[in-house]
Amino acid sequence: MDPLNEVPSSAYAEGTCFRSRDRIGDFPQSEPPIAPGQTLLLALQKLIIPLVQETLPDSKDRQYDMPLGHEAEDLLSALQRYITSIIKCRSESKSVNETTLTVDLKDKSSQVAPSRKKAGQGGNANKTSTVHGSPTQDLRNDTHELLAMAMVELQARVFNDMPIRLLRTEKQGTKICISLLDRAAIYSYLVPQLKDRFLLWKEKWQRSSTKNLIPQSQMHLIRSEWISDVAKYAILSHTWLRSTPGEVTYDDWQKGNFDLKHPPYEKVVNFCRVAEDHHSISLGWMDTICIDKSSSSELDESIRSMYKWYQKAKVCITYLAETSTISDMAADTWFTRGWTLQELLAPQRIKFYARNWRPLTQINALNDKFYSEIQLKIQKATTITPSDLSSPSSASMSRKMQWAAERKVTRGEDIAYSLMGIFNVSISIAYGEGSEAAFVRLVKKILNNSKSESLDIFNWAGPYKTNASALIPSNPQAYLLRDEQLKLPTTLREPLLLTHLGLRVSVLLLSSIPATLSTRLFTPIGDYYASVNLLKYSPHFKYPTPTVHNVLDVRTDLFTQLDLVRHRCLSFAILNCDGDEYGNIFVPTQCLAIGLLHTGHVPGAATTLESKSKVLTQKPVVFQLKKKTQNPARNPNQHETIPKIELARHGMQFLQMYL
């Protein structure tokens, strides 16, 4: 039995404090209060010190321990007190929308395993950089400047790399208090921790034998280490509740609509509590509460940034609501949802939790992503291998599409939007455009973003509905039929361009006739030939009969246009060929092509699908272009080089088509 359900709902009214802290005083969100004040003090100090020192008498009795003079020190001290008083006054002011309720955790401690060592009690808290090399910086008078620079960098981290809002967890005895903070409030919350981290470092630095000199190259690393220690957050991956009233939303939180009789509030409490007790992290993000979906700009930013937020989280807490043990986790709905694909691939560290919020692995297992037993279950549920998990960016485009092929989304457009981070592209969010339009925009962005491996986007088969291009499918499901053995060139000389006519691509066009037209072996037109075993796609026949086509058969020249149409002859357009500025055409060993059906137009006169229609197939069309007099010493993986001026002799055409 789930221990969560054994606790009466009234218990939640006694010990959990929920707060909405979207505003801290009257500071604008874009101006965090502390760092600018500290920067002002440093700027004034740099301005005043030289002026004061120039006016000091050059006396042997000069007090080097007080080089600024009493007046300058009094001025700086007064400015510091003034800025500190303003910050304290404003940061202590409470939000007008603060809402609280309580949960006593005394009776629920059995749900969570013993907590790990808190940050600051060991581990990274006392780390410092070793001093090596040159040039060095004298820090006797610059330690405060070092802190000020770290605060500016912390501000950049919070406002550029962290989510728009985070839940903050505070333990108060047996009570837990949860607040919702915006970025300005997050920054204000982290600054004291950064100062503490600085003081720990300064104390150790002052005790070191090289306390006056630190290599300048190390300064940025030192500050980055401090920021990484304090600017950390946990992130939740889960499937949304389908029962009424559903998940707790940002609007519910702002209104204080907390109904503790329903499971959504248990999920919020347990996520924050597990992050604090198991991972020593007091900040957490969950999509249900931390996104204001009534704001289109905020929703757009959140969807575009979500992969990055999961990637930069200290830990991704993955809650499997239908799982009790590792043995049954592969059947969990979590593995079938569209958005959870990036939530599996993006995080550096994942911890899986069962339906009762107990970890599926030992609490000291740092990363379930590399836990062998879980890796096997992930592969069973998703086909994603351990190597894919460790380096998803190295997978081919068609392979990534294959991962998403059978996942489900509530809004059709999300199948495209959820793949942006996986392909490292960004497109505008336009709900209502339809899933097909969103997917075509995604593919167009992928093609425009890089010439590397872009041909692999054509490694699919089956039906397509889009009018944009015959080479772009309507959805990722077409990649279930990809050719897993196909090796394509990693670079193209020219980018692929999607226009209103279709996708502009350079192809090598080869004619063919069905092998059934003759029982004898065919004679090639020139030096090259191929035999293509074509398995046409049919929605009515699961196992259609394959047809064989003789490519570059000399009898093709004897056929009239009517013969080509009547016998359903095909031209094969090789997609993965290329040329150079010297007039050479390079043809790979494995040719990826599409079959174009003759419709009665003059061959070669038109270069769009208005004259030829694509033949739908069960598998990508892949074949080997052979040579009559093959050199036995030739590397079989080496491409074939054909001078462009000789193409006609072999019955070939190299041209640009809009497909």
XYZ file of C-alpha atoms in Angstrom:
659
model
C 0.000 0.000 0.000
C 1.206 3.479 -0.778
C 2.219 5.075 2.560
C 1.200 8.445 1.209
C -2.408 7.331 1.168
C -2.235 6.210 4.781
C -1.765 9.771 6.012
C -5.060 11.597 6.590
C -5.521 14.669 4.457
C -5.883 16.785 7.582
C -2.192 16.214 8.261
C -1.342 18.377 5.275
C -3.113 21.300 6.904
C -0.722 21.294 9.836
C 2.777 21.398 8.459
C 3.272 22.588 4.879
C 3.649 26.228 4.073
C 2.986 27.197 0.456
C 3.961 30.717 -0.554
C 3.646 32.707 -3.722
C 6.700 34.957 -3.928
C 6.593 36.268 -7.480
C 7.457 39.782 -6.322
C 10.056 40.960 -3.814
C 9.328 44.514 -2.743
C 9.063 46.810 -5.737
C 12.274 45.844 -7.534
C 11.764 45.253 -11.268
C 12.609 41.702 -12.341
C 15.399 42.849 -14.634
C 17.290 44.651 -11.833
C 18.401 42.337 -9.042
C 19.145 44.632 -6.116
C 22.442 43.527 -4.588
C 25.003 43.180 -7.368
C 24.435 46.667 -8.857
C 24.903 48.220 -5.381
C 28.134 46.334 -4.801
C 29.356 47.313 -8.258
C 28.585 50.965 -7.501
C 30.650 50.824 -4.322
C 33.596 49.309 -6.166
C 33.387 51.912 -8.917
C 33.329 54.736 -6.368
C 36.208 53.143 -4.505
C 38.332 52.980 -7.662
C 37.521 56.623 -8.371
C 38.111 57.965 -4.861
C 41.217 56.014 -3.823
C 43.611 57.542 -6.406
C 42.317 61.045 -5.668
C 42.765 60.642 -1.920
C 46.168 59.013 -2.198
C 47.446 61.821 -4.415
C 46.587 64.389 -1.719
C 48.193 62.496 1.158
C 51.508 63.950 2.374
C 54.607 61.965 1.517
C 55.610 61.454 5.116
C 57.563 58.798 6.877
C 54.798 58.763 9.442
C 52.210 57.771 6.801
C 49.909 55.011 8.031
C 49.969 52.337 5.367
C 47.285 50.367 7.092
C 44.821 53.249 6.469
C 45.837 54.611 3.051
C 42.470 56.163 2.189
C 42.216 58.690 4.977
C 39.370 58.894 7.471
C 37.158 61.050 5.233
C 37.262 58.609 2.305
C 36.621 55.622 4.539
C 33.694 57.396 6.183
C 32.217 58.202 2.772
C 32.485 54.621 1.512
C 31.157 53.273 4.798
C 28.168 55.599 4.655
C 27.421 54.600 1.063
C 27.617 50.934 1.984
C 25.250 51.386 4.944
C 22.810 53.301 2.750
C 22.721 50.670 -0.017
C 22.524 47.829 2.507
C 19.596 49.470 4.279
C 17.677 49.870 1.014
C 18.311 46.261 0.022
C 17.314 44.949 3.432
C 14.170 47.037 3.515
C 13.035 45.980 0.076
C 14.051 42.331 0.253
C 12.200 41.861 3.536
C 8.939 43.220 2.163
C 6.439 40.432 1.531
C 4.362 39.679 -1.520
C 0.774 40.819 -1.321
C -0.294 37.425 -2.683
C 1.439 35.245 -0.077
C -0.579 32.110 0.689
C 0.295 29.557 3.355
C -0.799 26.162 4.534
C 1.069 23.532 6.519
C 1.997 19.861 6.613
C 3.632 18.165 9.590
C 6.190 15.651 8.352
C 6.663 13.773 11.642
C 4.385 10.944 10.582
C 5.647 10.811 7.002
C 9.373 10.401 7.491
C 9.221 6.752 6.514
C 8.530 7.762 2.901
C 11.937 9.247 2.336
C 15.224 7.437 2.753
C 17.902 8.945 5.058
C 19.162 12.215 3.698
C 22.602 12.585 2.248
C 25.232 14.981 3.554
C 24.143 18.574 3.174
C 25.976 20.931 0.895
C 28.533 22.806 2.914
C 29.245 19.873 5.252
C 31.837 18.423 2.937
C 32.244 17.598 -0.712
C 32.483 20.729 -2.835
C 31.926 23.214 -0.014
C 35.610 23.514 0.869
C 37.117 23.143 -2.582
C 39.608 25.690 -3.811
C 41.752 26.038 -6.867
C 45.441 25.208 -6.806
C 47.737 28.076 -7.672
C 49.905 27.331 -10.695
C 51.493 29.224 -13.529
C 51.569 32.918 -14.381
C 50.597 35.728 -14.649
C 49.222 36.076 -11.156
C 46.941 38.544 -9.409
C 47.592 40.143 -6.017
C 44.381 39.648 -4.044
C 45.292 41.497 -0.864
C 43.073 44.417 -1.909
C 40.939 42.704 -4.583
C 38.952 40.001 -2.776
C 35.823 42.144 -2.633
C 36.133 42.853 -6.332
C 36.351 39.108 -6.901
C 33.076 38.666 -5.011
C 31.425 41.486 -6.955
C 32.391 39.868 -10.258
C 31.009 36.557 -9.020
C 27.721 38.263 -8.146
C 27.458 39.712 -11.643
C 28.129 36.254 -13.109
C 25.537 34.751 -10.762
C 23.026 37.292 -12.012
C 23.771 36.257 -15.607
C 23.387 32.578 -14.681
C 20.014 33.131 -12.997
C 18.535 35.322 -15.721
C 19.937 33.467 -18.738
C 20.298 29.801 -17.821
C 17.801 29.069 -15.057
C 14.008 28.682 -15.306
C 11.693 31.683 -15.046
C 10.392 30.470 -11.680
C 11.481 27.937 -9.101
C 9.931 26.401 -6.016
C 11.945 27.069 -2.864
C 11.837 24.575 0.006
C 12.543 25.502 3.632
C 12.571 23.021 6.491
C 11.281 24.432 9.803
C 11.500 21.619 12.314
C 8.938 19.044 11.247
C 7.320 21.513 8.877
C 8.113 22.190 5.251
C 7.570 25.589 3.647
C 7.361 25.924 -0.153
C 7.564 29.288 -1.920
C 7.306 30.178 -5.610
C 10.109 32.562 -6.617
C 10.686 34.504 -9.807
C 14.185 35.191 -11.119
C 14.720 38.366 -9.102
C 13.707 36.536 -5.924
C 15.875 33.548 -6.879
C 18.860 35.849 -7.250
C 18.185 37.507 -3.884
C 17.924 34.069 -2.282
C 21.232 32.870 -3.757
C 23.380 35.933 -3.043
C 23.851 35.195 0.697
C 24.852 31.629 -0.195
C 27.373 32.972 -2.692
C 28.801 35.256 -0.005
C 29.101 32.315 2.386
C 30.874 30.334 -0.310
C 33.209 33.277 -0.890
C 34.011 33.551 2.831
C 34.849 29.835 3.020
C 37.217 30.234 0.104
C 38.721 33.454 1.503
C 39.393 31.839 4.870
C 41.202 28.942 3.239
C 43.045 31.267 0.856
C 44.295 33.397 3.763
C 45.724 30.299 5.421
C 47.528 29.168 2.262
C 51.208 29.792 1.577
C 50.392 31.555 -1.713
C 47.603 33.712 -0.376
C 48.735 36.858 -2.187
C 49.062 35.448 -5.691
C 46.583 33.502 -7.811
C 46.934 32.929 -11.572
C 44.505 35.106 -13.495
C 43.515 32.086 -15.568
C 42.197 30.487 -12.370
C 40.005 33.394 -11.278
C 37.135 32.612 -13.630
C 37.261 28.934 -12.665
C 37.102 29.842 -8.982
C 34.032 32.017 -9.504
C 32.369 29.392 -11.705
C 32.888 26.827 -8.966
C 31.181 29.068 -6.413
C 28.234 29.699 -8.723
C 27.839 26.009 -9.550
C 27.739 25.256 -5.833
C 24.903 27.691 -5.100
C 22.923 28.100 -8.355
C 21.627 24.538 -8.458
C 18.103 23.260 -8.804
C 16.269 19.972 -9.139
C 13.808 19.421 -11.969
C 10.802 17.098 -12.073
C 9.933 14.771 -14.929
C 6.506 13.165 -14.669
C 3.279 12.461 -16.500
C 0.345 14.731 -15.813
C -2.612 13.468 -13.835
C -5.620 12.804 -16.035
C -8.142 12.694 -13.208
C -10.181 15.682 -12.069
C -9.146 18.277 -10.895
C -5.745 17.546 -12.428
C -2.390 19.101 -11.614
C -1.754 22.203 -9.520
C -1.250 25.068 -11.977
C 0.397 28.462 -11.706
C -3.071 30.034 -11.575
C -4.087 27.726 -8.709
C -0.958 28.693 -6.820
C -1.505 32.414 -7.292
C -5.100 32.141 -6.109
C -4.181 29.935 -3.170
C -6.491 27.172 -4.391
C -4.930 24.394 -2.318
C -7.201 21.380 -1.917
C -5.138 18.930 0.105
C -7.545 16.043 -0.397
C -6.242 15.533 -3.927
C -2.986 13.849 -5.097
C -1.543 16.841 -7.021
C -0.530 18.499 -3.762
C 1.152 15.339 -2.536
C 3.231 15.380 -5.723
C 4.357 18.969 -5.111
C 5.266 18.296 -1.471
C 7.072 15.031 -2.185
C 9.059 16.437 -5.099
C 10.316 19.361 -3.011
C 10.964 17.146 0.008
C 12.879 14.515 -1.962
C 14.987 17.219 -3.634
C 15.892 18.633 -0.212
C 16.331 15.393 1.759
C 17.945 13.175 -0.878
C 19.877 15.686 -2.958
C 20.419 18.685 -0.628
C 18.757 21.005 -3.141
C 16.270 23.623 -1.977
C 15.185 24.909 -5.414
C 13.034 22.885 -7.784
C 11.146 23.250 -11.070
C 7.987 21.501 -12.216
C 6.135 22.474 -15.362
C 2.656 22.452 -13.853
C 3.281 25.310 -11.399
C 6.317 27.179 -12.692
C 4.911 28.240 -16.093
C 2.213 30.886 -16.459
C 0.459 29.418 -19.484
C -1.801 32.465 -19.790
C 1.256 34.409 -21.003
C 2.060 33.476 -24.596
C 5.558 34.983 -24.375
C 6.356 33.052 -21.204
C 4.994 29.824 -22.678
C 7.081 30.383 -25.814
C 10.266 30.986 -23.791
C 9.603 27.983 -21.572
C 9.057 25.561 -24.445
C 12.127 26.803 -26.318
C 14.292 26.668 -23.174
C 13.044 23.443 -21.627
C 15.787 21.189 -22.994
C 18.418 23.578 -21.628
C 16.701 23.729 -18.234
C 16.701 19.933 -17.957
C 20.294 19.793 -19.159
C 21.538 22.311 -16.590
C 19.598 20.902 -13.619
C 21.664 19.364 -10.840
C 19.393 16.326 -10.865
C 16.267 15.281 -12.726
C 13.842 13.612 -10.322
C 11.780 11.274 -12.504
C 8.527 10.150 -10.924
C 7.036 6.960 -12.408
C 3.457 6.958 -11.129
C 2.702 3.435 -12.439
C 5.913 1.748 -11.295
C 6.644 -0.193 -8.112
C 9.991 -1.818 -8.936
C 12.605 -1.777 -11.665
C 11.149 -4.972 -13.107
C 7.905 -3.281 -14.165
C 9.183 0.199 -15.064
C 9.351 -0.458 -18.833
C 5.538 -0.548 -18.974
C 5.134 2.888 -17.387
C 3.263 5.512 -19.420
C 6.163 7.889 -18.835
C 8.117 6.132 -21.611
C 5.348 6.775 -24.166
C 4.846 10.538 -23.839
C 6.338 13.037 -26.281
C 7.806 15.549 -23.844
C 9.490 12.944 -21.657
C 11.886 11.995 -24.473
C 13.942 15.153 -23.982
C 13.527 14.738 -20.218
C 15.286 11.382 -20.559
C 18.045 12.575 -22.895
C 18.872 16.092 -21.681
C 19.684 15.705 -17.944
C 23.226 14.956 -16.884
C 21.909 13.059 -13.872
C 18.584 11.226 -13.375
C 17.092 9.637 -10.279
C 14.016 7.433 -10.782
C 11.310 7.243 -8.103
C 8.464 4.741 -7.834
C 4.808 5.505 -7.181
C 5.411 5.645 -3.408
C 8.254 8.166 -3.903
C 10.935 5.667 -2.963
C 14.016 5.565 -5.224
C 14.213 2.592 -7.588
C 17.935 2.269 -6.889
C 20.023 2.764 -3.775
C 20.064 6.354 -2.594
C 23.851 6.462 -2.989
C 23.581 5.453 -6.670
C 24.461 8.847 -8.085
C 23.059 8.499 -11.601
C 20.355 6.056 -12.671
C 21.133 6.959 -16.282
C 24.190 4.712 -16.021
C 22.689 2.027 -13.769
C 22.928 -1.126 -15.895
C 19.636 -2.710 -14.821
C 17.735 0.486 -15.554
C 19.535 0.934 -18.870
C 18.178 -2.439 -20.004
C 14.635 -1.407 -19.082
C 15.005 1.911 -20.891
C 16.217 0.128 -24.012
C 13.311 -2.310 -23.820
C 10.788 0.521 -23.531
C 12.314 2.970 -26.015
C 15.027 1.183 -28.102
C 17.435 3.859 -26.799
C 20.765 2.166 -26.096
C 23.195 2.976 -23.257
C 25.516 4.690 -25.743
C 22.591 6.805 -26.962
C 21.876 7.806 -23.361
C 25.451 8.846 -22.692
C 25.808 10.809 -25.933
C 22.431 11.503 -27.587
C 23.846 14.294 -29.755
C 26.029 11.809 -31.656
C 23.021 9.847 -32.948
C 21.944 10.407 -36.550
C 18.961 12.570 -37.434
C 16.807 9.670 -38.563
C 17.660 7.747 -35.391
C 16.523 10.649 -33.207
C 13.297 10.862 -35.193
C 12.823 7.136 -34.658
C 12.950 7.635 -30.876
C 10.001 10.032 -31.111
C 8.015 8.051 -33.675
C 5.581 6.271 -31.361
C 5.276 8.805 -28.564
C 1.964 10.500 -27.794
C 1.185 14.158 -27.167
C -1.970 16.000 -26.155
C -1.525 18.821 -28.664
C -0.487 17.678 -32.134
C 2.052 20.468 -32.562
C 3.950 19.271 -29.488
C 5.440 16.354 -31.407
C 7.548 18.968 -33.237
C 8.033 21.411 -30.360
C 9.268 18.652 -28.037
C 12.069 17.803 -30.492
C 13.603 21.286 -30.761
C 16.154 20.798 -28.012
C 17.100 17.310 -29.206
C 18.021 18.759 -32.617
C 19.438 21.984 -31.137
C 17.098 24.239 -33.115
C 14.405 26.729 -32.186
C 11.126 27.500 -33.948
C 8.310 29.805 -32.918
C 5.398 28.318 -30.995
C 2.120 28.547 -32.913
C -0.564 26.303 -31.465
C -3.331 25.904 -33.998
C -1.044 25.520 -37.034
C -1.442 21.749 -36.975
C 1.027 18.951 -36.342
C 2.073 18.586 -39.975
C 2.885 22.276 -40.453
C 4.837 22.358 -37.187
C 6.826 19.255 -38.155
C 7.696 20.631 -41.599
C 8.918 23.867 -39.985
C 11.047 21.802 -37.614
C 12.642 19.818 -40.456
C 13.233 23.001 -42.446
C 15.043 24.499 -39.461
C 17.132 21.344 -39.038
C 18.169 21.469 -42.697
C 19.009 25.179 -42.519
C 20.905 24.814 -39.266
C 23.613 22.525 -40.543
C 24.881 20.817 -43.674
C 26.244 18.026 -41.500
C 24.319 14.763 -41.903
C 21.351 16.600 -43.414
C 20.862 13.859 -46.023
C 19.946 11.440 -43.241
C 16.674 13.313 -42.871
C 15.616 11.478 -46.071
C 16.157 8.050 -44.513
C 12.460 7.213 -44.159
C 9.693 5.418 -46.018
C 5.927 5.068 -46.148
C 3.167 7.584 -46.883
C 3.440 11.354 -46.711
C 0.739 14.013 -46.731
C 2.668 17.251 -46.742
C 2.637 19.480 -49.803
C 5.961 21.049 -48.833
C 8.185 18.307 -50.232
C 8.097 14.684 -51.296
C 11.301 14.218 -49.295
C 9.856 15.360 -45.962
C 7.371 13.107 -44.139
C 4.338 14.335 -42.227
C 5.514 13.076 -38.846
C 8.305 11.074 -37.167
C 6.461 7.757 -37.632
C 7.911 7.471 -41.144
C 11.352 6.968 -39.555
C 10.292 3.669 -38.033
C 11.082 2.285 -41.510
C 14.566 3.839 -41.738
C 17.500 1.836 -43.100
C 19.687 1.279 -40.040
C 22.700 0.135 -42.077
C 22.811 3.162 -44.362
C 25.966 5.281 -44.103
C 25.638 8.770 -45.549
C 28.210 11.536 -46.124
C 28.562 13.906 -43.190
C 28.869 17.099 -45.238
C 27.370 18.639 -48.361
C 28.911 21.238 -50.622
C 25.659 23.190 -50.775
C 22.822 23.411 -48.255
C 19.419 21.942 -48.973
C 16.820 24.647 -49.577
C 13.083 24.227 -48.956
C 11.059 26.509 -51.247
C 7.422 26.838 -52.309
C 8.255 24.471 -55.202
C 9.681 21.828 -52.907
C 13.105 20.907 -51.590
C 15.897 21.911 -53.961
C 18.384 19.089 -54.141
C 21.060 17.936 -56.589
C 20.371 14.420 -57.866
C 21.824 11.898 -60.277
C 18.890 10.727 -62.415
C 18.948 7.141 -63.728
C 16.318 5.526 -65.975
C 15.027 1.969 -65.501
C 12.532 -0.573 -66.778
C 10.781 -3.426 -64.920
C 12.753 -6.676 -65.077
C 9.555 -8.535 -66.007
C 9.694 -7.038 -69.510
C 12.465 -9.469 -70.425
C 13.731 -12.813 -69.223
C 17.290 -12.253 -70.395
C 20.040 -10.360 -68.583
C 19.948 -6.699 -69.472
C 22.739 -4.811 -71.170
C 23.792 -1.487 -69.576
C 23.715 1.714 -71.604
C 27.286 2.531 -70.578
C 29.689 1.272 -67.936
C 27.326 1.344 -64.947
C 24.245 -0.586 -63.942
C 22.151 -1.564 -60.930
C 19.275 -3.794 -59.950
C 16.708 -2.361 -57.529
C 14.396 -4.588 -55.527
C 11.455 -2.277 -54.805
C 8.856 -2.950 -52.134
C 6.013 -0.544 -52.793
C 3.941 0.797 -49.922
C 0.248 -0.013 -49.819
C -2.158 0.759 -46.963
C -4.197 -2.292 -47.984
C -1.438 -4.911 -48.161
C 0.932 -5.488 -45.259
C 3.247 -7.692 -47.340
C 3.129 -6.466 -50.968
C 4.971 -8.283 -53.747
C 8.400 -6.786 -54.520
C 9.240 -5.642 -58.047
C 12.704 -5.658 -59.629
C 13.881 -2.782 -61.825
C 16.830 -2.838 -64.229
C 18.612 0.498 -63.872
C 20.337 1.947 -66.982
C 19.063 -0.856 -69.247
C 19.922 -0.150 -72.898
C 16.351 -1.024 -73.930
C 15.127 2.122 -72.183
C 16.175 4.094 -75.294
C 13.833 1.966 -77.405
C 10.780 2.888 -75.327
C 8.477 5.709 -76.287
C 6.981 7.974 -73.654
C 3.756 6.009 -73.877
C 5.693 2.780 -73.336
C 7.327 4.221 -70.224
C 3.951 5.221 -68.820
C 2.165 2.010 -69.809
C 4.832 -0.241 -68.290
C 5.115 1.971 -65.171
C 8.804 2.569 -65.690
C 10.682 4.502 -63.015
C 13.544 6.951 -62.893
C 15.666 6.739 -59.756
C 16.977 10.018 -58.331
C 20.111 9.389 -56.252
C 20.096 11.856 -53.343
C 23.494 11.265 -51.751
C 25.666 12.172 -54.739
C 27.805 15.285 -54.967
C 29.998 17.221 -57.380
C 33.036 19.461 -57.319
C 34.214 22.584 -59.130
C 36.299 20.460 -61.515
C 33.291 18.810 -63.130
C 33.420 15.491 -61.289
C 30.420 13.666 -59.842
C 30.905 11.463 -56.789
C 28.620 8.460 -56.380
C 28.799 6.474 -53.108
C 28.756 2.703 -52.800
C 25.345 2.798 -51.137
C 22.969 4.967 -53.148
C 19.961 6.462 -51.355
C 17.309 7.265 -53.935
C 13.638 7.819 -54.577
C 11.677 6.304 -57.437
C 9.867 8.744 -59.743
C 7.023 7.430 -61.877
C 6.814 8.623 -65.481
C 3.585 10.488 -66.216
C 3.988 11.177 -69.938
C 6.066 14.347 -69.955
C 9.270 14.741 -71.892
C 12.186 13.190 -69.973
C 14.458 15.732 -68.328
C 12.366 18.708 -69.483
C 10.750 19.315 -66.112
C 12.421 19.104 -62.742
C 9.505 19.208 -60.324
C 6.969 16.681 -59.128
C 4.508 18.206 -61.590
C 6.058 15.896 -64.160
C 6.966 12.907 -62.013
C 5.381 11.497 -58.878
C 7.227 9.800 -56.040
C 6.684 6.084 -55.575
C 5.831 5.222 -51.960
C 7.879 2.350 -50.570
C 7.962 0.146 -47.476
C 11.680 0.793 -46.980
C 14.094 3.487 -48.182
C 15.381 2.785 -51.692
C 19.030 1.809 -51.238
C 21.096 0.060 -53.921
C 24.655 -0.317 -55.201
C 25.702 1.230 -58.504
C 28.049 -1.295 -60.108
C 30.620 -1.000 -62.878
C 31.019 -3.549 -65.674
C 34.811 -3.633 -65.365
C 35.246 -3.329 -61.621
C 38.831 -3.030 -60.353
C 39.232 -5.895 -57.828
C 41.738 -3.817 -55.848
C 39.261 -0.962 -55.390
C 38.047 -0.254 -51.867
C 34.345 -1.248 -51.819
C 33.590 1.659 -49.459
C 35.187 4.227 -51.778
C 32.923 6.449 -53.872
C 32.899 6.272 -57.665
C 34.124 9.359 -59.552
C 32.446 10.068 -62.903
C 33.363 13.113 -65.035
C 30.243 15.156 -65.742
C 30.979 15.213 -69.480
C 30.691 11.389 -69.549
C 27.302 11.155 -67.810
C 25.261 11.144 -71.041
C 27.289 8.211 -72.386
C 26.242 6.222 -69.328
C 22.587 7.294 -69.573
C 22.760 9.584 -66.510
C 21.763 13.175 -65.761
C 23.082 15.364 -62.940
C 20.635 18.153 -62.202
C 18.849 20.095 -59.529
C 15.271 19.108 -58.838
C 12.550 20.506 -56.610
C 11.108 17.473 -54.857
